[in-house]
Coordinates of C-alpha atoms and ligand atoms in Angstrom, one line a residue:
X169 CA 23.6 237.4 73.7
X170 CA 26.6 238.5 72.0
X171 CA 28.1 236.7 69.2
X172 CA 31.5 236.4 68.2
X173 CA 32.6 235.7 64.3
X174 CA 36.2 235.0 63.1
X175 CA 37.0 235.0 59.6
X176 CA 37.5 231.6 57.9
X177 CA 40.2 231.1 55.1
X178 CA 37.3 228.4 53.7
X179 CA 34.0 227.1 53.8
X180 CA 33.1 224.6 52.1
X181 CA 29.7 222.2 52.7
X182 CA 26.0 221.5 52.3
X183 CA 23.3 223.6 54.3
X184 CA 19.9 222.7 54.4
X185 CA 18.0 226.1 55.4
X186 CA 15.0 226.0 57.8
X187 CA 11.4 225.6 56.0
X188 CA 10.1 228.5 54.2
X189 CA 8.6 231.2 57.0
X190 CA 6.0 232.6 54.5
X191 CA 4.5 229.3 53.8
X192 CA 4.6 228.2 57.6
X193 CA 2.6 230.4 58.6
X194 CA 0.1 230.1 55.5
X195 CA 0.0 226.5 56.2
X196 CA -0.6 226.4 59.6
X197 CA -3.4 229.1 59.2
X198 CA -5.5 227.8 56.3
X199 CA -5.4 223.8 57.5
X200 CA -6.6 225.6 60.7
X201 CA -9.7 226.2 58.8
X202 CA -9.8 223.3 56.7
X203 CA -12.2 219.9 57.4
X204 CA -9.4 217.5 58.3
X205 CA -6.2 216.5 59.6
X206 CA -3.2 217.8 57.5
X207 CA 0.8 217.1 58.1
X208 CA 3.4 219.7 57.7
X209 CA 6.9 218.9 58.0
X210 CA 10.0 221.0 57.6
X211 CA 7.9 223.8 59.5
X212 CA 9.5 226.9 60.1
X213 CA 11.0 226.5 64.1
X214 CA 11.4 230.0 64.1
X215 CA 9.7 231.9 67.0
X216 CA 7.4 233.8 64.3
X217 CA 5.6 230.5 63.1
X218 CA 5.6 230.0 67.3
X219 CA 3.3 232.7 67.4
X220 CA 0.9 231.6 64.9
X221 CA 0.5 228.1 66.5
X222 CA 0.3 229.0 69.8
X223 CA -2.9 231.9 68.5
X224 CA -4.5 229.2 66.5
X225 CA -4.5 227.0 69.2
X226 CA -5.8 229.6 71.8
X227 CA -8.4 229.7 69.1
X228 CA -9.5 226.3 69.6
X229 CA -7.6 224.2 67.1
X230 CA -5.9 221.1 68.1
X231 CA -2.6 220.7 66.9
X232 CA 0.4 218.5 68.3
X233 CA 3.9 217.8 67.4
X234 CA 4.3 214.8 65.5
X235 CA 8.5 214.8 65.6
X236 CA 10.9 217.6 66.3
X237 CA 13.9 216.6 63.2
X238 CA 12.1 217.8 61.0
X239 CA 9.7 220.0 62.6
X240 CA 6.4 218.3 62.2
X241 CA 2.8 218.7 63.2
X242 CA -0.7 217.6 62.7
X243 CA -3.3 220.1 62.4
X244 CA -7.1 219.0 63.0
X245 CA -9.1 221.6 60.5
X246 CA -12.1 223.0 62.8
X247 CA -13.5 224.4 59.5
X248 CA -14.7 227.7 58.5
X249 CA -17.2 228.0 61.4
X250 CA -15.3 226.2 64.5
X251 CA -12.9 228.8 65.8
X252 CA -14.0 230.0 69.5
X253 CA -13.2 233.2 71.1
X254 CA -9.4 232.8 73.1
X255 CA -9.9 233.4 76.5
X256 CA -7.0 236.0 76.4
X257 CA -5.6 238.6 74.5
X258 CA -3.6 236.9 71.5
X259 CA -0.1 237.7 71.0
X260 CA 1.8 237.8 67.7
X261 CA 5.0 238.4 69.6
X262 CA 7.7 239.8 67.2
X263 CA 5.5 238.3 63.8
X264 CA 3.6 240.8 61.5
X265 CA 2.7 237.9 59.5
X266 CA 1.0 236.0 62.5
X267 CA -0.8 239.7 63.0
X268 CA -1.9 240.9 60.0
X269 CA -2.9 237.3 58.4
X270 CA -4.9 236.1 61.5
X271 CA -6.8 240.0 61.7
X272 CA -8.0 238.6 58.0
X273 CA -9.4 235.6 59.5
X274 CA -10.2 237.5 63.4
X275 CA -12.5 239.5 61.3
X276 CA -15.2 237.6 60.3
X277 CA -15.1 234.9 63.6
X278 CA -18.3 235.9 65.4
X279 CA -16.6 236.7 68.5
X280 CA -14.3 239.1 70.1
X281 CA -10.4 239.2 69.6
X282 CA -7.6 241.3 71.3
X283 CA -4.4 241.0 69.4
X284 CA -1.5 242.7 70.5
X285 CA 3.1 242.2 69.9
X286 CA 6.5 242.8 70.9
X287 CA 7.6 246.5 71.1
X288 CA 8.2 246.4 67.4
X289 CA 5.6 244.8 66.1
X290 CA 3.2 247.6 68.5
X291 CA 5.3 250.0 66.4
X292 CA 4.5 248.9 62.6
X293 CA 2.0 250.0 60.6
X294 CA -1.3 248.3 60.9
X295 CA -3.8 251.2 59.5
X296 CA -3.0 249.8 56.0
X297 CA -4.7 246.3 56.8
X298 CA -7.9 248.0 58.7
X299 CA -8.6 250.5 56.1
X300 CA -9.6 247.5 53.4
X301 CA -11.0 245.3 56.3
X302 CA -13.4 248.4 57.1
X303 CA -14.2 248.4 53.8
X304 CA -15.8 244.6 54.1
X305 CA -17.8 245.9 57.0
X306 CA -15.1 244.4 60.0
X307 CA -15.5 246.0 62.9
X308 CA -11.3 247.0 64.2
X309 CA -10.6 249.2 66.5
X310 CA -6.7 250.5 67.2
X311 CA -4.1 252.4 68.6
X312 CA -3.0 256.0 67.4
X313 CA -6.6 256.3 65.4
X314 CA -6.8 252.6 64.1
X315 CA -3.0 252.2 62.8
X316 CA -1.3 250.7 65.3
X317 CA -1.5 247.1 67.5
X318 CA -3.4 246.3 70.3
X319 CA -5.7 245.7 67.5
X320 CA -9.4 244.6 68.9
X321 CA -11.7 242.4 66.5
X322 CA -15.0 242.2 66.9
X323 CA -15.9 239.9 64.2
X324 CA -19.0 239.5 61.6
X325 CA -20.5 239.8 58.6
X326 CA -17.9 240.5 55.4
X327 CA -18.9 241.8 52.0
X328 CA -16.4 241.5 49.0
X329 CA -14.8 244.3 47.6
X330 CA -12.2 245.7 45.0
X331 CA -9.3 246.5 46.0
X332 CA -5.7 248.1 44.5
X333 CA -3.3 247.6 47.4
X334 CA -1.7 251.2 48.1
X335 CA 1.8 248.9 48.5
X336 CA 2.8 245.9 47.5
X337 CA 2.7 243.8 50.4
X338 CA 1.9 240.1 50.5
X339 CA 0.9 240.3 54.1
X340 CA -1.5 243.0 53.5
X341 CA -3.0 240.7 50.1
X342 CA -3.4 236.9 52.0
X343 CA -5.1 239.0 55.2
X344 CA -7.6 240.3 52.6
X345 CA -7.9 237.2 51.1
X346 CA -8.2 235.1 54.0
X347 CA -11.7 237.6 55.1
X348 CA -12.6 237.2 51.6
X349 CA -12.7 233.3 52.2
X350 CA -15.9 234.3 54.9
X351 CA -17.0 237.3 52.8
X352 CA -20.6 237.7 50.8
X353 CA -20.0 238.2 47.0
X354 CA -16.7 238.1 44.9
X355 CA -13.4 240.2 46.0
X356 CA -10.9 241.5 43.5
X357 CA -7.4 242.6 44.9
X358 CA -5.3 244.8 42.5
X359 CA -1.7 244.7 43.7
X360 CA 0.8 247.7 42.3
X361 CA 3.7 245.1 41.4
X362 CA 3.8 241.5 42.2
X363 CA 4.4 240.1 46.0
X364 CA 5.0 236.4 47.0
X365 CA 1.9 234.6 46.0
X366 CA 2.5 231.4 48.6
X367 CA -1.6 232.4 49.6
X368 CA -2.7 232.2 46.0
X369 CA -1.1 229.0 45.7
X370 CA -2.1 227.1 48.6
X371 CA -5.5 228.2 48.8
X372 CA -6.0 226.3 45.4
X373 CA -4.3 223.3 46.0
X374 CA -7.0 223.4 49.0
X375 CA -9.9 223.9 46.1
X376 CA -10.7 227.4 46.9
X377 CA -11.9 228.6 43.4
X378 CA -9.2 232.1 43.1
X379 CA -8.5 233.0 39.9
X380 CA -4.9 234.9 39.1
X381 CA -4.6 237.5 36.0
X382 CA -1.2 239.2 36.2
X383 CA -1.4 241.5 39.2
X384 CA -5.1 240.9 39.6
X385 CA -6.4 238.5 42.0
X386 CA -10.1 237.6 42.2
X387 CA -11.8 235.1 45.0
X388 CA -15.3 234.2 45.4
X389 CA -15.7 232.3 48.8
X390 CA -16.3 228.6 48.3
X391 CA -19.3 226.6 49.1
X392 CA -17.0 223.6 50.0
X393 CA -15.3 223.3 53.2
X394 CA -11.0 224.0 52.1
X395 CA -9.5 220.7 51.8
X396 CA -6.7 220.1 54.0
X397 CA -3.2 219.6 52.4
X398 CA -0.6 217.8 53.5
X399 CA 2.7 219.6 52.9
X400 CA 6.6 219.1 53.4
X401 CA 7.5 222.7 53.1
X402 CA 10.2 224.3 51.3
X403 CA 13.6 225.1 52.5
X404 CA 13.6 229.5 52.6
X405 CA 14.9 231.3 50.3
X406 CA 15.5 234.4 52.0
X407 CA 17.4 231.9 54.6
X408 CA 19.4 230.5 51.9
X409 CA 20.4 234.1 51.1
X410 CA 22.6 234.3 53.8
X411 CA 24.6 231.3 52.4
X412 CA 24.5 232.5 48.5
X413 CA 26.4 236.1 49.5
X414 CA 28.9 234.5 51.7
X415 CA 29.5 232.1 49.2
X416 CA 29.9 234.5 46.6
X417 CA 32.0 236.9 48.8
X418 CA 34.3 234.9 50.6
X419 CA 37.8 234.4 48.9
X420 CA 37.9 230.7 48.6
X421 CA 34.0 229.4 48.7
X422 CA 31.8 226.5 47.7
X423 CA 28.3 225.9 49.4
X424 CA 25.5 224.3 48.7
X425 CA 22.2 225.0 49.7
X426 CA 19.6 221.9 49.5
X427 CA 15.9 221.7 49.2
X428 CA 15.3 225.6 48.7
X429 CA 12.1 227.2 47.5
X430 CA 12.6 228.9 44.2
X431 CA 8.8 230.7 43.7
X432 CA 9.0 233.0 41.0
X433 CA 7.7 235.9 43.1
X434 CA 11.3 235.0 45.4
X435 CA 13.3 234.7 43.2
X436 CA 14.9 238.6 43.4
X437 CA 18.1 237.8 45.6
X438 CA 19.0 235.3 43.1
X439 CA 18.2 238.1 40.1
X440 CA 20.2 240.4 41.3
X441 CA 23.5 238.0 42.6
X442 CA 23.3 236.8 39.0
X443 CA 23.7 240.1 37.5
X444 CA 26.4 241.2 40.0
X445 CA 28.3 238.2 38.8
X446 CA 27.8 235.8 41.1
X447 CA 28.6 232.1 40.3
X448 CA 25.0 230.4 41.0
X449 CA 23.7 227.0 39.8
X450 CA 20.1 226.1 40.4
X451 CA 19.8 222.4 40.0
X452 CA 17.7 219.4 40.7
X453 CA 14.2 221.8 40.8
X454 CA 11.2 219.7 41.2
X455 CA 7.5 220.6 43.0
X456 CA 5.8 220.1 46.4
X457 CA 2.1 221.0 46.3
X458 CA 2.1 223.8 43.9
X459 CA 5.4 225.7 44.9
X460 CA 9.1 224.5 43.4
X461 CA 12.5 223.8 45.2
X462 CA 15.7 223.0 44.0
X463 CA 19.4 222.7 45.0
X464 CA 21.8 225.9 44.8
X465 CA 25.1 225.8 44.8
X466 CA 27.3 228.9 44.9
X467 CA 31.3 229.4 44.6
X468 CA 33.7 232.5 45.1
X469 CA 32.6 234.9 42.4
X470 CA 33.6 238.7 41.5
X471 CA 30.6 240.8 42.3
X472 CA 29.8 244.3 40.8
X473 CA 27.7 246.7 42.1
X474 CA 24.2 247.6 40.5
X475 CA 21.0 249.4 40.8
X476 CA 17.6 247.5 42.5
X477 CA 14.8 249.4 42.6
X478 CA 11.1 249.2 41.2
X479 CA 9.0 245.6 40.9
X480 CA 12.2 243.7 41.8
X481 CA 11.9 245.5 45.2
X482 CA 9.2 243.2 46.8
X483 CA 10.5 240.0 45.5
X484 CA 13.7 240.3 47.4
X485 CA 12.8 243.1 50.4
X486 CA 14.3 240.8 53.2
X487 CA 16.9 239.9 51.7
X488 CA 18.1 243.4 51.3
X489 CA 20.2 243.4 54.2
X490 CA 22.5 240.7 53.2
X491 CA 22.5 242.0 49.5
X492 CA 23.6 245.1 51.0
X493 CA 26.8 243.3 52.9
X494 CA 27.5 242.0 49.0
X495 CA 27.1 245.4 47.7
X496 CA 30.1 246.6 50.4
X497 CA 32.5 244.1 49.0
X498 CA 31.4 244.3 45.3
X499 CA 33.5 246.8 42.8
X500 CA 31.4 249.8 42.2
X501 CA 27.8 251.5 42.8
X502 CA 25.2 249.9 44.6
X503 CA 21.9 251.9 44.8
X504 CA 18.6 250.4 46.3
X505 CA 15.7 252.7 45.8
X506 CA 11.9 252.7 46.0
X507 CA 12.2 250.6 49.0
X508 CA 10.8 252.6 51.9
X509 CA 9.0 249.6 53.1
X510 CA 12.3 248.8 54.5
X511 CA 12.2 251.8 57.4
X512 CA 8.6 249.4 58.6
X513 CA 10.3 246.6 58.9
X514 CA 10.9 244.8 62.5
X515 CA 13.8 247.5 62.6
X516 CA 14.3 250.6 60.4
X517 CA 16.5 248.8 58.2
X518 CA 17.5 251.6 56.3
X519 CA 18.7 253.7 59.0
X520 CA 20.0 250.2 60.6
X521 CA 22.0 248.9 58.1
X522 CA 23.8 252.1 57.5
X523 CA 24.8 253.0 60.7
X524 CA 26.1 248.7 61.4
X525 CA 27.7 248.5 58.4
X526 CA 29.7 251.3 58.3
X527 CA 31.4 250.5 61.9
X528 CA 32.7 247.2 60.2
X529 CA 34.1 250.1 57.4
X530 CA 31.4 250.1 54.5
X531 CA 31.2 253.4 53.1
X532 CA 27.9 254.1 52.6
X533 CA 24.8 256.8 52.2
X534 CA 21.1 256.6 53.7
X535 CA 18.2 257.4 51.9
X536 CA 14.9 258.1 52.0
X537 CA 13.9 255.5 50.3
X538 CA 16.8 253.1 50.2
X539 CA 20.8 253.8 50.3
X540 CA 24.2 254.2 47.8
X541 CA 27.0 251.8 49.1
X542 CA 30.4 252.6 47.6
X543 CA 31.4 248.9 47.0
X544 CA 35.6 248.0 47.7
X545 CA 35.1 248.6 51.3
X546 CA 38.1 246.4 53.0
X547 CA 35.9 245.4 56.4
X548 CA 37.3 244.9 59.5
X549 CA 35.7 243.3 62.9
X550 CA 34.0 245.6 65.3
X551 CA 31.0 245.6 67.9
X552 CA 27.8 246.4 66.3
X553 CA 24.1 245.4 66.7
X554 CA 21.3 244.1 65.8
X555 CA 18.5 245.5 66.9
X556 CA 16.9 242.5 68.1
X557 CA 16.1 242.6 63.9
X558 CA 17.0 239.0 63.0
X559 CA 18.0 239.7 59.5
X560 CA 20.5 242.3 60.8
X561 CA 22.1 240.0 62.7
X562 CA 22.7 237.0 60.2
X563 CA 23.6 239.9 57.5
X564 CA 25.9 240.8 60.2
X565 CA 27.3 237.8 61.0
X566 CA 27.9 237.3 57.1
X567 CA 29.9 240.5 57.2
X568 CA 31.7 239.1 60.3
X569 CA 32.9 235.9 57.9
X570 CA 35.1 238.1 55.8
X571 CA 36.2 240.8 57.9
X572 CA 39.3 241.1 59.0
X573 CA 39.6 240.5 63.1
X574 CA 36.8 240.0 65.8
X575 CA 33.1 241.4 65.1
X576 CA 31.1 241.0 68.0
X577 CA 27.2 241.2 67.3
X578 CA 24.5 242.6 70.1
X579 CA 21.7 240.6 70.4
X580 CA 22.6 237.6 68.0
X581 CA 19.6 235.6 69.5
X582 CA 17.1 237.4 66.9
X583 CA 18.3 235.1 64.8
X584 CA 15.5 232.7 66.5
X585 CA 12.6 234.3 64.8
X586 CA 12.8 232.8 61.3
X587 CA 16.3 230.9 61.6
X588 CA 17.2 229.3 65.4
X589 CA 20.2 227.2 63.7
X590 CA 21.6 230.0 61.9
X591 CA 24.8 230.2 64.0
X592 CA 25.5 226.4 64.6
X593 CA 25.4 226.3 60.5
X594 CA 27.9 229.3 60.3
X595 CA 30.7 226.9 62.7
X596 CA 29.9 223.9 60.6
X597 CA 30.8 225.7 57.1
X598 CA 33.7 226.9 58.6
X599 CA 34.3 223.7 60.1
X600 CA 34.3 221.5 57.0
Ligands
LIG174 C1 5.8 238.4 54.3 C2 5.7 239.5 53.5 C3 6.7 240.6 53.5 C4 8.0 240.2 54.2 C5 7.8 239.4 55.5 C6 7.0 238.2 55.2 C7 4.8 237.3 54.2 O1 6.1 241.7 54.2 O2 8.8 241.3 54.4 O3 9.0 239.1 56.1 O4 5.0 236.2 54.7 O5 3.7 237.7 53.6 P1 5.1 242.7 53.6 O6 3.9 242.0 53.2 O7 4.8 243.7 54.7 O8 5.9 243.3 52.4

């Protein structure tokens, strides 16, 4: 599908972003395992949390829709032991998440698993999750000499171990976490700066006795089946990020976005908008099991460019796209570095971002490991694409808002992986 974005002369309204993608699939995977029914509303209807329901049901757990506004389901826990072998290969479609988390759990399941993805996801890296998993004693077998999807799983017996993460990558941490649930003995996972924690936090609410000392994480498996928990998950962040930049860039703005998730280890968009100059309030923050929301709101603001680069990196890597269509606008130097992890992403968003941007007339420089954008850029419409990446396409469709003219976006219908709404919200802020 192609999109096609006109600029606005205001936008003005509330947005409620779709619930948190990082904590959909957590939640969906650990009340799998639990002994019980559990509730989760304001799921995630993105195509990614898609893929980890439909694997965990192949798997043998029962869960059904409960309403569709908000997206709500009941989950009936099978406990630690009562996952069966699915009767075909698994697939985690376009969703490293689904992949690398349910590899954690695939890996100690007595039975044999065959979990495969989209072309992208059959493209990113994977040896990084079955080197520690070897290291517990799972048995993972894949492509290109055990680093790439198809992965097979022939699960058994898991030992803990000690860990330091060779990246910090909260995919990579819950996956070892979630073995180390089944494992014999303690595990102790050393992470090299500090990734979303939304694992951490939920398997405690659910009892699990894990124990948090800066960077260092330790878990000895419990004797208790994991409680189920009933959740109504936060509005995402890196959803709401879409929202805060055009709010901040667009000449005559004022948005609010309700209901957000404001973790501490997410908080890096709103970091760095701050110190570009960006007129954000955080209000009304209150708690739902364990993690905290709150109201933003966000008003036309002068940005300045700035430098993001070391622990600030993982706490805001998806959003870098739409910081990135800030940065273009903003007076001054931008540079983004020590961010490599971008070029593994669903796209190389590196080399992606670039080459989009600068056909809507951003004047800007690939990296290695990130990119300089020369901020002032005046951008004007023009066709460009997304990769089937979905954050491309809404940070696209963001730069669309305040260029001047037509942009047309290729394959706009990625959006549908973490945010299916995305473009109906874009006509209603321009509508109000
Ligand atoms: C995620 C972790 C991040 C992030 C991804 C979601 C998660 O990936 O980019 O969109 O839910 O754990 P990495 O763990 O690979 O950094």
């Amino acid at each position: 599908m192609i999109k096609k974005i006109s600029p606005c002369s205001t936008l003005r309204g509330e947005i409620t972003p779709p619930g948190d993608k990082s904590i959909s699939h957590r939640a969906i995977l650990l009340n799998s395992i639990a002994q019980g029914r559990a509730r989760l509303s304001n799921l995630c209807p993105g195509a990614d949390c898609g893929s980890t329901l439909t694997c965990l049901k192949a798997l043998g757990v029962s869960i059904k829709q409960a309403s569709s506004a908000p997206p709500t389901i009941e989950i009936d826990g099978v406990g630690k032991k009562g996952l069966r072998e699915a009767e075909d290969v698994l697939n985690a479609g376009n969703s490293a998440t689904t992949m690398r988390l349910l590899t954690g759990l695939l890996a100690a399941q007595p039975f044999l698993s065959i979990i495969t993805g989209d072309n992208s996801l059959r493209s990113r890296p994977m040896g990084r999750l079955i080197s520690p998993l070897h290291l517990m004693g799972a048995k993972i077998w894949g492509r290109g000499e055990d680093s790439l999807a198809p992965l097979a799983i022939k699960g058994g017996e898991l030992h803990g171990i000690t860990y330091p993460l060779p990246v910090p990558s909260a995919q990579l941490k819950s996956a070892i976490l979630i073995a180390a649930l089944f494992a014999e003995g303690e595990t102790i996972i050393q992470e090299p700066s500090k990734s979303r924690d939304h694992t951490e936090r939920l398997l405690q609410t659910m009892g699990v006795p894990l124990k948090v000392n800066g960077v260092t994480i330790s878990l000895t498996p419990p004797i208790t089946p994991l409680n189920p928990v009933d959740l109504h998950i936060p509005g995402d962040i890196s959803s709401a990020a879409y929202w805060l930049v055009i709010g901040a860039i667009h000449p005559d703005a004022k948005i609010r976005v309700k209901d957000t998730g404001v973790n501490s280890t997410r908080m890096g968009v709103i970091e760095v908008l701050l110190k570009m100059g960006a007129k954000i309030k955080i209000e009304n923050q209150r708690w739902a099991r364990g993690e905290p929301l709150a109201d933003l709101s966000i008003e036309s603001s002068e940005l300045a460019g700035i430098e993001i680069s070391g622990e600030l990196i993982p706490q805001l890597i998806d959003e870098i796209p739409v910081i990135a269509v800030a940065a273009c606008v903003a007076r001054g130097v931008t540079i983004i570095k020590e961010a490599a992890e971008l070029r593994v992403k669903e796209t190389d968003r590196i080399s992606n971002l670039v080459k989009e941007l600068s056909k809507l007339g951003a004047t800007m420089k690939e990296m290695p490991d990130g990119m300089v954008i020369y901020g002032g850029a005046k951008l004007h419409g023009a066709k460009c694409s997304s990769h089937s990446d979905h954050r491309l396409a809404m940070a696209l469709g963001v730069a669309g808002l305040i260029a001047e003219g037509e942009t047309l976006v290729e394959d706009a219908e990625a959006v549908g992986f973490s945010y299916p709404a995305f473009w109906q919200d874009v006509e209603r802020i321009k509508a109000n």
